[in-house]
Amino acid sequence: MIADKAMVAGGPFYERFTIHPNDNRKFDAVISKLTNGRAATATLKSDEKFGVLINGKLFDEQVLKDLPAKTIAALAFDTLVTSQIPAGYKVLYVFKTNVN
């Protein structure tokens, strides 16, 4: 896909881009990056909310852009989750910290 990509928001943990493919569609792509090299991507409409749960607490994009490096380094994807996506959010990733 050839696309015009312009960053809308982001920081060291996540980036949100607006994508304009050749077929006149427009959508945002979100990339969440962990320090261990793992990453997750999702697409959503430009007016849809993205957030993450970390140890059960919701973090929105405003907070995520300034997430401290120490917190990012302690994150791991939580695969044993039964969480519901909170009202108003389209995409939600779930993480836990590796801190005991």
PDB file of N, CA and C in Angstrom:
ATOM      1  N   MET A   1       0.846  -1.176   0.000  1.00  0.00           N
ATOM      2  CA  MET A   1       0.000   0.000   0.000  1.00  0.00           C
ATOM      3  C   MET A   1       0.889   1.236   0.000  1.00  0.00           C
ATOM      4  N   ILE A   2       0.687   2.102  -0.920  1.00  0.00           N
ATOM      5  CA  ILE A   2       1.356   3.395  -0.922  1.00  0.00           C
ATOM      6  C   ILE A   2       0.474   4.344  -0.142  1.00  0.00           C
ATOM      7  N   ALA A   3       1.068   5.043   0.812  1.00  0.00           N
ATOM      8  CA  ALA A   3       0.253   5.901   1.662  1.00  0.00           C
ATOM      9  C   ALA A   3       1.018   7.137   2.068  1.00  0.00           C
ATOM     10  N   ASP A   4       0.284   8.192   2.260  1.00  0.00           N
ATOM     11  CA  ASP A   4       0.816   9.405   2.858  1.00  0.00           C
ATOM     12  C   ASP A   4       0.670   9.206   4.359  1.00  0.00           C
ATOM     13  N   LYS A   5       1.740   9.333   5.092  1.00  0.00           N
ATOM     14  CA  LYS A   5       1.713   9.049   6.520  1.00  0.00           C
ATOM     15  C   LYS A   5       2.159  10.292   7.274  1.00  0.00           C
ATOM     16  N   ALA A   6       1.302  10.806   8.152  1.00  0.00           N
ATOM     17  CA  ALA A   6       1.641  11.967   8.966  1.00  0.00           C
ATOM     18  C   ALA A   6       1.330  11.653  10.419  1.00  0.00           C
ATOM     19  N   MET A   7       2.327  11.824  11.309  1.00  0.00           N
ATOM     20  CA  MET A   7       2.109  11.508  12.712  1.00  0.00           C
ATOM     21  C   MET A   7       1.138  12.497  13.317  1.00  0.00           C
ATOM     22  N   VAL A   8       0.120  11.974  14.003  1.00  0.00           N
ATOM     23  CA  VAL A   8      -0.879  12.790  14.679  1.00  0.00           C
ATOM     24  C   VAL A   8      -0.483  12.989  16.134  1.00  0.00           C
ATOM     25  N   ALA A   9      -0.045  11.924  16.792  1.00  0.00           N
ATOM     26  CA  ALA A   9       0.332  11.991  18.197  1.00  0.00           C
ATOM     27  C   ALA A   9       1.298  10.866  18.487  1.00  0.00           C
ATOM     28  N   GLY A  10       2.024  11.003  19.595  1.00  0.00           N
ATOM     29  CA  GLY A  10       2.884   9.892  19.963  1.00  0.00           C
ATOM     30  C   GLY A  10       3.978  10.250  20.923  1.00  0.00           C
ATOM     31  N   GLY A  11       4.723   9.245  21.262  1.00  0.00           N
ATOM     32  CA  GLY A  11       5.839   9.352  22.175  1.00  0.00           C
ATOM     33  C   GLY A  11       6.656   8.089  22.038  1.00  0.00           C
ATOM     34  N   PRO A  12       7.501   7.782  23.028  1.00  0.00           N
ATOM     35  CA  PRO A  12       8.343   6.590  22.910  1.00  0.00           C
ATOM     36  C   PRO A  12       7.562   5.274  22.952  1.00  0.00           C
ATOM     37  N   PHE A  13       6.377   5.268  23.549  1.00  0.00           N
ATOM     38  CA  PHE A  13       5.599   4.034  23.683  1.00  0.00           C
ATOM     39  C   PHE A  13       4.642   3.799  22.521  1.00  0.00           C
ATOM     40  N   TYR A  14       4.059   4.854  21.990  1.00  0.00           N
ATOM     41  CA  TYR A  14       3.103   4.652  20.904  1.00  0.00           C
ATOM     42  C   TYR A  14       3.164   5.804  19.917  1.00  0.00           C
ATOM     43  N   GLU A  15       2.718   5.522  18.698  1.00  0.00           N
ATOM     44  CA  GLU A  15       2.597   6.542  17.654  1.00  0.00           C
ATOM     45  C   GLU A  15       1.246   6.355  16.991  1.00  0.00           C
ATOM     46  N   ARG A  16       0.654   7.469  16.590  1.00  0.00           N
ATOM     47  CA  ARG A  16      -0.607   7.426  15.859  1.00  0.00           C
ATOM     48  C   ARG A  16      -0.417   8.219  14.576  1.00  0.00           C
ATOM     49  N   PHE A  17      -0.680   7.561  13.451  1.00  0.00           N
ATOM     50  CA  PHE A  17      -0.497   8.159  12.137  1.00  0.00           C
ATOM     51  C   PHE A  17      -1.816   8.202  11.394  1.00  0.00           C
ATOM     52  N   THR A  18      -1.998   9.227  10.561  1.00  0.00           N
ATOM     53  CA  THR A  18      -3.110   9.247   9.619  1.00  0.00           C
ATOM     54  C   THR A  18      -2.596   8.690   8.304  1.00  0.00           C
ATOM     55  N   ILE A  19      -3.312   7.714   7.770  1.00  0.00           N
ATOM     56  CA  ILE A  19      -2.926   7.035   6.543  1.00  0.00           C
ATOM     57  C   ILE A  19      -3.918   7.389   5.443  1.00  0.00           C
ATOM     58  N   HIS A  20      -3.390   7.737   4.274  1.00  0.00           N
ATOM     59  CA  HIS A  20      -4.205   8.042   3.095  1.00  0.00           C
ATOM     60  C   HIS A  20      -3.801   7.089   1.973  1.00  0.00           C
ATOM     61  N   PRO A  21      -4.448   5.913   1.876  1.00  0.00           N
ATOM     62  CA  PRO A  21      -4.121   4.998   0.774  1.00  0.00           C
ATOM     63  C   PRO A  21      -4.545   5.592  -0.573  1.00  0.00           C
ATOM     64  N   ASN A  22      -4.197   4.912  -1.619  1.00  0.00           N
ATOM     65  CA  ASN A  22      -4.503   5.394  -2.970  1.00  0.00           C
ATOM     66  C   ASN A  22      -5.987   5.385  -3.315  1.00  0.00           C
ATOM     67  N   ASP A  23      -6.808   4.719  -2.527  1.00  0.00           N
ATOM     68  CA  ASP A  23      -8.228   4.571  -2.883  1.00  0.00           C
ATOM     69  C   ASP A  23      -9.149   5.579  -2.184  1.00  0.00           C
ATOM     70  N   ASN A  24      -8.647   6.712  -1.779  1.00  0.00           N
ATOM     71  CA  ASN A  24      -9.404   7.812  -1.173  1.00  0.00           C
ATOM     72  C   ASN A  24      -9.925   7.524   0.232  1.00  0.00           C
ATOM     73  N   ARG A  25      -9.566   6.402   0.828  1.00  0.00           N
ATOM     74  CA  ARG A  25      -9.927   6.166   2.223  1.00  0.00           C
ATOM     75  C   ARG A  25      -8.970   6.946   3.114  1.00  0.00           C
ATOM     76  N   LYS A  26      -9.356   7.109   4.366  1.00  0.00           N
ATOM     77  CA  LYS A  26      -8.503   7.772   5.350  1.00  0.00           C
ATOM     78  C   LYS A  26      -8.733   7.075   6.691  1.00  0.00           C
ATOM     79  N   PHE A  27      -7.647   6.699   7.354  1.00  0.00           N
ATOM     80  CA  PHE A  27      -7.770   6.088   8.671  1.00  0.00           C
ATOM     81  C   PHE A  27      -6.490   6.335   9.457  1.00  0.00           C
ATOM     82  N   ASP A  28      -6.541   6.070  10.746  1.00  0.00           N
ATOM     83  CA  ASP A  28      -5.373   6.208  11.600  1.00  0.00           C
ATOM     84  C   ASP A  28      -4.811   4.832  11.911  1.00  0.00           C
ATOM     85  N   ALA A  29      -3.515   4.762  12.038  1.00  0.00           N
ATOM     86  CA  ALA A  29      -2.830   3.554  12.480  1.00  0.00           C
ATOM     87  C   ALA A  29      -2.156   3.871  13.807  1.00  0.00           C
ATOM     88  N   VAL A  30      -2.265   2.952  14.749  1.00  0.00           N
ATOM     89  CA  VAL A  30      -1.637   3.101  16.057  1.00  0.00           C
ATOM     90  C   VAL A  30      -0.627   1.976  16.211  1.00  0.00           C
ATOM     91  N   ILE A  31       0.576   2.347  16.640  1.00  0.00           N
ATOM     92  CA  ILE A  31       1.634   1.369  16.884  1.00  0.00           C
ATOM     93  C   ILE A  31       2.097   1.537  18.325  1.00  0.00           C
ATOM     94  N   SER A  32       1.996   0.485  19.111  1.00  0.00           N
ATOM     95  CA  SER A  32       2.516   0.476  20.478  1.00  0.00           C
ATOM     96  C   SER A  32       3.780  -0.362  20.478  1.00  0.00           C
ATOM     97  N   LYS A  33       4.869   0.199  21.027  1.00  0.00           N
ATOM     98  CA  LYS A  33       6.170  -0.457  20.973  1.00  0.00           C
ATOM     99  C   LYS A  33       6.706  -0.718  22.378  1.00  0.00           C
ATOM    100  N   LEU A  34       7.069  -1.957  22.630  1.00  0.00           N
ATOM    101  CA  LEU A  34       7.698  -2.296  23.894  1.00  0.00           C
ATOM    102  C   LEU A  34       9.209  -2.290  23.711  1.00  0.00           C
ATOM    103  N   THR A  35       9.929  -2.142  24.796  1.00  0.00           N
ATOM    104  CA  THR A  35      11.382  -2.076  24.709  1.00  0.00           C
ATOM    105  C   THR A  35      12.013  -3.412  24.334  1.00  0.00           C
ATOM    106  N   ASN A  36      11.275  -4.517  24.485  1.00  0.00           N
ATOM    107  CA  ASN A  36      11.816  -5.833  24.118  1.00  0.00           C
ATOM    108  C   ASN A  36      11.655  -6.123  22.626  1.00  0.00           C
ATOM    109  N   GLY A  37      11.184  -5.135  21.861  1.00  0.00           N
ATOM    110  CA  GLY A  37      11.044  -5.300  20.424  1.00  0.00           C
ATOM    111  C   GLY A  37       9.661  -5.731  19.975  1.00  0.00           C
ATOM    112  N   ARG A  38       8.814  -6.151  20.891  1.00  0.00           N
ATOM    113  CA  ARG A  38       7.446  -6.538  20.526  1.00  0.00           C
ATOM    114  C   ARG A  38       6.632  -5.276  20.249  1.00  0.00           C
ATOM    115  N   ALA A  39       5.648  -5.420  19.384  1.00  0.00           N
ATOM    116  CA  ALA A  39       4.806  -4.283  19.027  1.00  0.00           C
ATOM    117  C   ALA A  39       3.408  -4.774  18.673  1.00  0.00           C
ATOM    118  N   ALA A  40       2.459  -3.872  18.744  1.00  0.00           N
ATOM    119  CA  ALA A  40       1.087  -4.156  18.336  1.00  0.00           C
ATOM    120  C   ALA A  40       0.614  -2.998  17.479  1.00  0.00           C
ATOM    121  N   THR A  41      -0.180  -3.310  16.470  1.00  0.00           N
ATOM    122  CA  THR A  41      -0.722  -2.267  15.602  1.00  0.00           C
ATOM    123  C   THR A  41      -2.231  -2.419  15.499  1.00  0.00           C
ATOM    124  N   ALA A  42      -2.883  -1.316  15.232  1.00  0.00           N
ATOM    125  CA  ALA A  42      -4.336  -1.322  15.039  1.00  0.00           C
ATOM    126  C   ALA A  42      -4.694  -0.160  14.138  1.00  0.00           C
ATOM    127  N   THR A  43      -5.842  -0.270  13.495  1.00  0.00           N
ATOM    128  CA  THR A  43      -6.351   0.833  12.694  1.00  0.00           C
ATOM    129  C   THR A  43      -7.690   1.276  13.271  1.00  0.00           C
ATOM    130  N   LEU A  44      -7.950   2.562  13.166  1.00  0.00           N
ATOM    131  CA  LEU A  44      -9.187   3.120  13.641  1.00  0.00           C
ATOM    132  C   LEU A  44      -9.487   4.421  12.916  1.00  0.00           C
ATOM    133  N   LYS A  45     -10.707   4.879  13.029  1.00  0.00           N
ATOM    134  CA  LYS A  45     -11.084   6.157  12.427  1.00  0.00           C
ATOM    135  C   LYS A  45     -10.418   7.282  13.201  1.00  0.00           C
ATOM    136  N   SER A  46     -10.224   8.424  12.548  1.00  0.00           N
ATOM    137  CA  SER A  46      -9.493   9.520  13.182  1.00  0.00           C
ATOM    138  C   SER A  46     -10.201  10.084  14.412  1.00  0.00           C
ATOM    139  N   ASP A  47     -11.508   9.867  14.530  1.00  0.00           N
ATOM    140  CA  ASP A  47     -12.226  10.381  15.701  1.00  0.00           C
ATOM    141  C   ASP A  47     -12.429   9.323  16.788  1.00  0.00           C
ATOM    142  N   GLU A  48     -11.874   8.123  16.593  1.00  0.00           N
ATOM    143  CA  GLU A  48     -12.026   7.067  17.588  1.00  0.00           C
ATOM    144  C   GLU A  48     -10.897   7.116  18.605  1.00  0.00           C
ATOM    145  N   LYS A  49     -11.213   6.730  19.838  1.00  0.00           N
ATOM    146  CA  LYS A  49     -10.244   6.789  20.932  1.00  0.00           C
ATOM    147  C   LYS A  49      -9.428   5.509  21.022  1.00  0.00           C
ATOM    148  N   PHE A  50      -8.169   5.689  21.392  1.00  0.00           N
ATOM    149  CA  PHE A  50      -7.249   4.591  21.648  1.00  0.00           C
ATOM    150  C   PHE A  50      -6.793   4.692  23.098  1.00  0.00           C
ATOM    151  N   GLY A  51      -6.695   3.572  23.773  1.00  0.00           N
ATOM    152  CA  GLY A  51      -6.200   3.567  25.138  1.00  0.00           C
ATOM    153  C   GLY A  51      -5.598   2.222  25.474  1.00  0.00           C
ATOM    154  N   VAL A  52      -4.952   2.159  26.619  1.00  0.00           N
ATOM    155  CA  VAL A  52      -4.404   0.899  27.106  1.00  0.00           C
ATOM    156  C   VAL A  52      -4.754   0.728  28.575  1.00  0.00           C
ATOM    157  N   LEU A  53      -4.855  -0.521  28.975  1.00  0.00           N
ATOM    158  CA  LEU A  53      -4.967  -0.851  30.389  1.00  0.00           C
ATOM    159  C   LEU A  53      -3.599  -1.349  30.836  1.00  0.00           C
ATOM    160  N   ILE A  54      -3.103  -0.783  31.909  1.00  0.00           N
ATOM    161  CA  ILE A  54      -1.846  -1.248  32.510  1.00  0.00           C
ATOM    162  C   ILE A  54      -2.175  -1.611  33.945  1.00  0.00           C
ATOM    163  N   ASN A  55      -2.035  -2.892  34.251  1.00  0.00           N
ATOM    164  CA  ASN A  55      -2.400  -3.418  35.572  1.00  0.00           C
ATOM    165  C   ASN A  55      -3.822  -3.020  35.951  1.00  0.00           C
ATOM    166  N   GLY A  56      -4.724  -3.023  34.957  1.00  0.00           N
ATOM    167  CA  GLY A  56      -6.123  -2.741  35.208  1.00  0.00           C
ATOM    168  C   GLY A  56      -6.512  -1.277  35.198  1.00  0.00           C
ATOM    169  N   LYS A  57      -5.548  -0.364  35.046  1.00  0.00           N
ATOM    170  CA  LYS A  57      -5.836   1.076  35.041  1.00  0.00           C
ATOM    171  C   LYS A  57      -5.820   1.589  33.603  1.00  0.00           C
ATOM    172  N   LEU A  58      -6.846   2.370  33.226  1.00  0.00           N
ATOM    173  CA  LEU A  58      -6.955   2.909  31.878  1.00  0.00           C
ATOM    174  C   LEU A  58      -6.043   4.121  31.700  1.00  0.00           C
ATOM    175  N   PHE A  59      -5.284   4.106  30.606  1.00  0.00           N
ATOM    176  CA  PHE A  59      -4.438   5.231  30.220  1.00  0.00           C
ATOM    177  C   PHE A  59      -4.883   5.691  28.842  1.00  0.00           C
ATOM    178  N   ASP A  60      -5.214   6.979  28.703  1.00  0.00           N
ATOM    179  CA  ASP A  60      -5.610   7.502  27.392  1.00  0.00           C
ATOM    180  C   ASP A  60      -4.390   8.052  26.663  1.00  0.00           C
ATOM    181  N   GLU A  61      -4.599   8.517  25.441  1.00  0.00           N
ATOM    182  CA  GLU A  61      -3.475   8.988  24.614  1.00  0.00           C
ATOM    183  C   GLU A  61      -2.744  10.171  25.232  1.00  0.00           C
ATOM    184  N   GLN A  62      -3.456  11.016  25.937  1.00  0.00           N
ATOM    185  CA  GLN A  62      -2.821  12.180  26.564  1.00  0.00           C
ATOM    186  C   GLN A  62      -1.762  11.740  27.571  1.00  0.00           C
ATOM    187  N   VAL A  63      -2.059  10.708  28.330  1.00  0.00           N
ATOM    188  CA  VAL A  63      -1.113  10.187  29.320  1.00  0.00           C
ATOM    189  C   VAL A  63      -0.029   9.345  28.650  1.00  0.00           C
ATOM    190  N   LEU A  64      -0.421   8.546  27.647  1.00  0.00           N
ATOM    191  CA  LEU A  64       0.530   7.642  26.996  1.00  0.00           C
ATOM    192  C   LEU A  64       1.687   8.364  26.327  1.00  0.00           C
ATOM    193  N   LYS A  65       1.439   9.557  25.814  1.00  0.00           N
ATOM    194  CA  LYS A  65       2.520  10.265  25.110  1.00  0.00           C
ATOM    195  C   LYS A  65       3.675  10.625  26.035  1.00  0.00           C
ATOM    196  N   ASP A  66       3.414  10.685  27.341  1.00  0.00           N
ATOM    197  CA  ASP A  66       4.453  11.032  28.306  1.00  0.00           C
ATOM    198  C   ASP A  66       4.764   9.887  29.262  1.00  0.00           C
ATOM    199  N   LEU A  67       4.441   8.664  28.869  1.00  0.00           N
ATOM    200  CA  LEU A  67       4.698   7.512  29.730  1.00  0.00           C
ATOM    201  C   LEU A  67       6.202   7.402  29.988  1.00  0.00           C
ATOM    202  N   PRO A  68       6.610   7.329  31.256  1.00  0.00           N
ATOM    203  CA  PRO A  68       8.046   7.284  31.575  1.00  0.00           C
ATOM    204  C   PRO A  68       8.735   6.032  31.012  1.00  0.00           C
ATOM    205  N   ALA A  69       9.980   6.183  30.635  1.00  0.00           N
ATOM    206  CA  ALA A  69      10.771   5.074  30.088  1.00  0.00           C
ATOM    207  C   ALA A  69      10.822   3.902  31.058  1.00  0.00           C
ATOM    208  N   LYS A  70      10.893   4.164  32.340  1.00  0.00           N
ATOM    209  CA  LYS A  70      10.942   3.099  33.352  1.00  0.00           C
ATOM    210  C   LYS A  70       9.665   2.254  33.305  1.00  0.00           C
ATOM    211  N   THR A  71       8.529   2.890  33.114  1.00  0.00           N
ATOM    212  CA  THR A  71       7.255   2.170  33.015  1.00  0.00           C
ATOM    213  C   THR A  71       7.206   1.357  31.734  1.00  0.00           C
ATOM    214  N   ILE A  72       7.613   1.967  30.619  1.00  0.00           N
ATOM    215  CA  ILE A  72       7.615   1.270  29.326  1.00  0.00           C
ATOM    216  C   ILE A  72       8.490   0.025  29.399  1.00  0.00           C
ATOM    217  N   ALA A  73       9.656   0.142  30.030  1.00  0.00           N
ATOM    218  CA  ALA A  73      10.589  -0.981  30.124  1.00  0.00           C
ATOM    219  C   ALA A  73      10.007  -2.144  30.934  1.00  0.00           C
ATOM    220  N   ALA A  74       9.061  -1.871  31.820  1.00  0.00           N
ATOM    221  CA  ALA A  74       8.482  -2.908  32.672  1.00  0.00           C
ATOM    222  C   ALA A  74       7.231  -3.542  32.069  1.00  0.00           C
ATOM    223  N   LEU A  75       6.772  -3.080  30.900  1.00  0.00           N
ATOM    224  CA  LEU A  75       5.529  -3.565  30.317  1.00  0.00           C
ATOM    225  C   LEU A  75       5.680  -4.896  29.579  1.00  0.00           C
ATOM    226  N   ALA A  76       4.637  -5.700  29.675  1.00  0.00           N
ATOM    227  CA  ALA A  76       4.506  -6.936  28.903  1.00  0.00           C
ATOM    228  C   ALA A  76       3.035  -7.060  28.517  1.00  0.00           C
ATOM    229  N   PHE A  77       2.770  -7.632  27.341  1.00  0.00           N
ATOM    230  CA  PHE A  77       1.385  -7.862  26.947  1.00  0.00           C
ATOM    231  C   PHE A  77       0.743  -8.817  27.942  1.00  0.00           C
ATOM    232  N   ASP A  78      -0.477  -8.520  28.348  1.00  0.00           N
ATOM    233  CA  ASP A  78      -1.201  -9.378  29.272  1.00  0.00           C
ATOM    234  C   ASP A  78      -2.108 -10.283  28.451  1.00  0.00           C
ATOM    235  N   THR A  79      -1.803 -11.554  28.425  1.00  0.00           N
ATOM    236  CA  THR A  79      -2.558 -12.494  27.589  1.00  0.00           C
ATOM    237  C   THR A  79      -3.682 -13.193  28.344  1.00  0.00           C
ATOM    238  N   LEU A  80      -3.757 -13.003  29.643  1.00  0.00           N
ATOM    239  CA  LEU A  80      -4.794 -13.659  30.446  1.00  0.00           C
ATOM    240  C   LEU A  80      -5.848 -12.642  30.876  1.00  0.00           C
ATOM    241  N   VAL A  81      -6.371 -11.915  29.917  1.00  0.00           N
ATOM    242  CA  VAL A  81      -7.251 -10.787  30.214  1.00  0.00           C
ATOM    243  C   VAL A  81      -8.679 -11.079  29.796  1.00  0.00           C
ATOM    244  N   THR A  82      -9.594 -10.639  30.614  1.00  0.00           N
ATOM    245  CA  THR A  82     -11.017 -10.737  30.282  1.00  0.00           C
ATOM    246  C   THR A  82     -11.652  -9.350  30.288  1.00  0.00           C
ATOM    247  N   SER A  83     -10.842  -8.312  30.169  1.00  0.00           N
ATOM    248  CA  SER A  83     -11.322  -6.937  30.255  1.00  0.00           C
ATOM    249  C   SER A  83     -12.219  -6.565  29.080  1.00  0.00           C
ATOM    250  N   GLN A  84     -13.195  -5.764  29.364  1.00  0.00           N
ATOM    251  CA  GLN A  84     -14.051  -5.179  28.343  1.00  0.00           C
ATOM    252  C   GLN A  84     -13.432  -3.855  27.906  1.00  0.00           C
ATOM    253  N   ILE A  85     -13.673  -3.467  26.667  1.00  0.00           N
ATOM    254  CA  ILE A  85     -13.217  -2.156  26.211  1.00  0.00           C
ATOM    255  C   ILE A  85     -14.130  -1.112  26.837  1.00  0.00           C
ATOM    256  N   PRO A  86     -13.575  -0.120  27.543  1.00  0.00           N
ATOM    257  CA  PRO A  86     -14.404   0.910  28.166  1.00  0.00           C
ATOM    258  C   PRO A  86     -15.219   1.687  27.129  1.00  0.00           C
ATOM    259  N   ALA A  87     -16.361   2.185  27.542  1.00  0.00           N
ATOM    260  CA  ALA A  87     -17.225   2.963  26.654  1.00  0.00           C
ATOM    261  C   ALA A  87     -16.448   4.121  26.048  1.00  0.00           C
ATOM    262  N   GLY A  88     -16.635   4.326  24.761  1.00  0.00           N
ATOM    263  CA  GLY A  88     -15.989   5.435  24.065  1.00  0.00           C
ATOM    264  C   GLY A  88     -14.651   5.088  23.440  1.00  0.00           C
ATOM    265  N   TYR A  89     -14.090   3.932  23.763  1.00  0.00           N
ATOM    266  CA  TYR A  89     -12.800   3.526  23.216  1.00  0.00           C
ATOM    267  C   TYR A  89     -13.008   2.472  22.139  1.00  0.00           C
ATOM    268  N   LYS A  90     -12.296   2.620  21.038  1.00  0.00           N
ATOM    269  CA  LYS A  90     -12.388   1.668  19.939  1.00  0.00           C
ATOM    270  C   LYS A  90     -11.335   0.571  20.074  1.00  0.00           C
ATOM    271  N   VAL A  91     -10.125   0.960  20.408  1.00  0.00           N
ATOM    272  CA  VAL A  91      -9.012   0.014  20.495  1.00  0.00           C
ATOM    273  C   VAL A  91      -8.425   0.097  21.897  1.00  0.00           C
ATOM    274  N   LEU A  92      -8.164  -1.052  22.463  1.00  0.00           N
ATOM    275  CA  LEU A  92      -7.591  -1.101  23.794  1.00  0.00           C
ATOM    276  C   LEU A  92      -6.614  -2.258  23.858  1.00  0.00           C
ATOM    277  N   TYR A  93      -5.373  -1.957  24.217  1.00  0.00           N
ATOM    278  CA  TYR A  93      -4.388  -3.001  24.477  1.00  0.00           C
ATOM    279  C   TYR A  93      -4.290  -3.177  25.980  1.00  0.00           C
ATOM    280  N   VAL A  94      -3.941  -4.367  26.409  1.00  0.00           N
ATOM    281  CA  VAL A  94      -3.858  -4.658  27.830  1.00  0.00           C
ATOM    282  C   VAL A  94      -2.449  -5.128  28.154  1.00  0.00           C
ATOM    283  N   PHE A  95      -1.859  -4.461  29.133  1.00  0.00           N
ATOM    284  CA  PHE A  95      -0.492  -4.752  29.563  1.00  0.00           C
ATOM    285  C   PHE A  95      -0.458  -5.000  31.061  1.00  0.00           C
ATOM    286  N   LYS A  96       0.597  -5.645  31.490  1.00  0.00           N
ATOM    287  CA  LYS A  96       0.916  -5.762  32.896  1.00  0.00           C
ATOM    288  C   LYS A  96       2.373  -5.355  33.040  1.00  0.00           C
ATOM    289  N   THR A  97       2.760  -5.004  34.240  1.00  0.00           N
ATOM    290  CA  THR A  97       4.171  -4.688  34.462  1.00  0.00           C
ATOM    291  C   THR A  97       4.868  -5.935  34.972  1.00  0.00           C
ATOM    292  N   ASN A  98       6.151  -6.008  34.683  1.00  0.00           N
ATOM    293  CA  ASN A  98       6.964  -7.136  35.128  1.00  0.00           C
ATOM    294  C   ASN A  98       7.491  -6.931  36.535  1.00  0.00           C
ATOM    295  N   VAL A  99       7.033  -5.887  37.193  1.00  0.00           N
ATOM    296  CA  VAL A  99       7.506  -5.573  38.540  1.00  0.00           C
ATOM    297  C   VAL A  99       6.720  -6.410  39.548  1.00  0.00           C
ATOM    298  N   ASN A 100       7.401  -7.092  40.425  1.00  0.00           N
ATOM    299  CA  ASN A 100       6.735  -7.909  41.459  1.00  0.00           C
ATOM    300  C   ASN A 100       6.389  -7.084  42.666  1.00  0.00           C
TER     301      ASN A 100
END
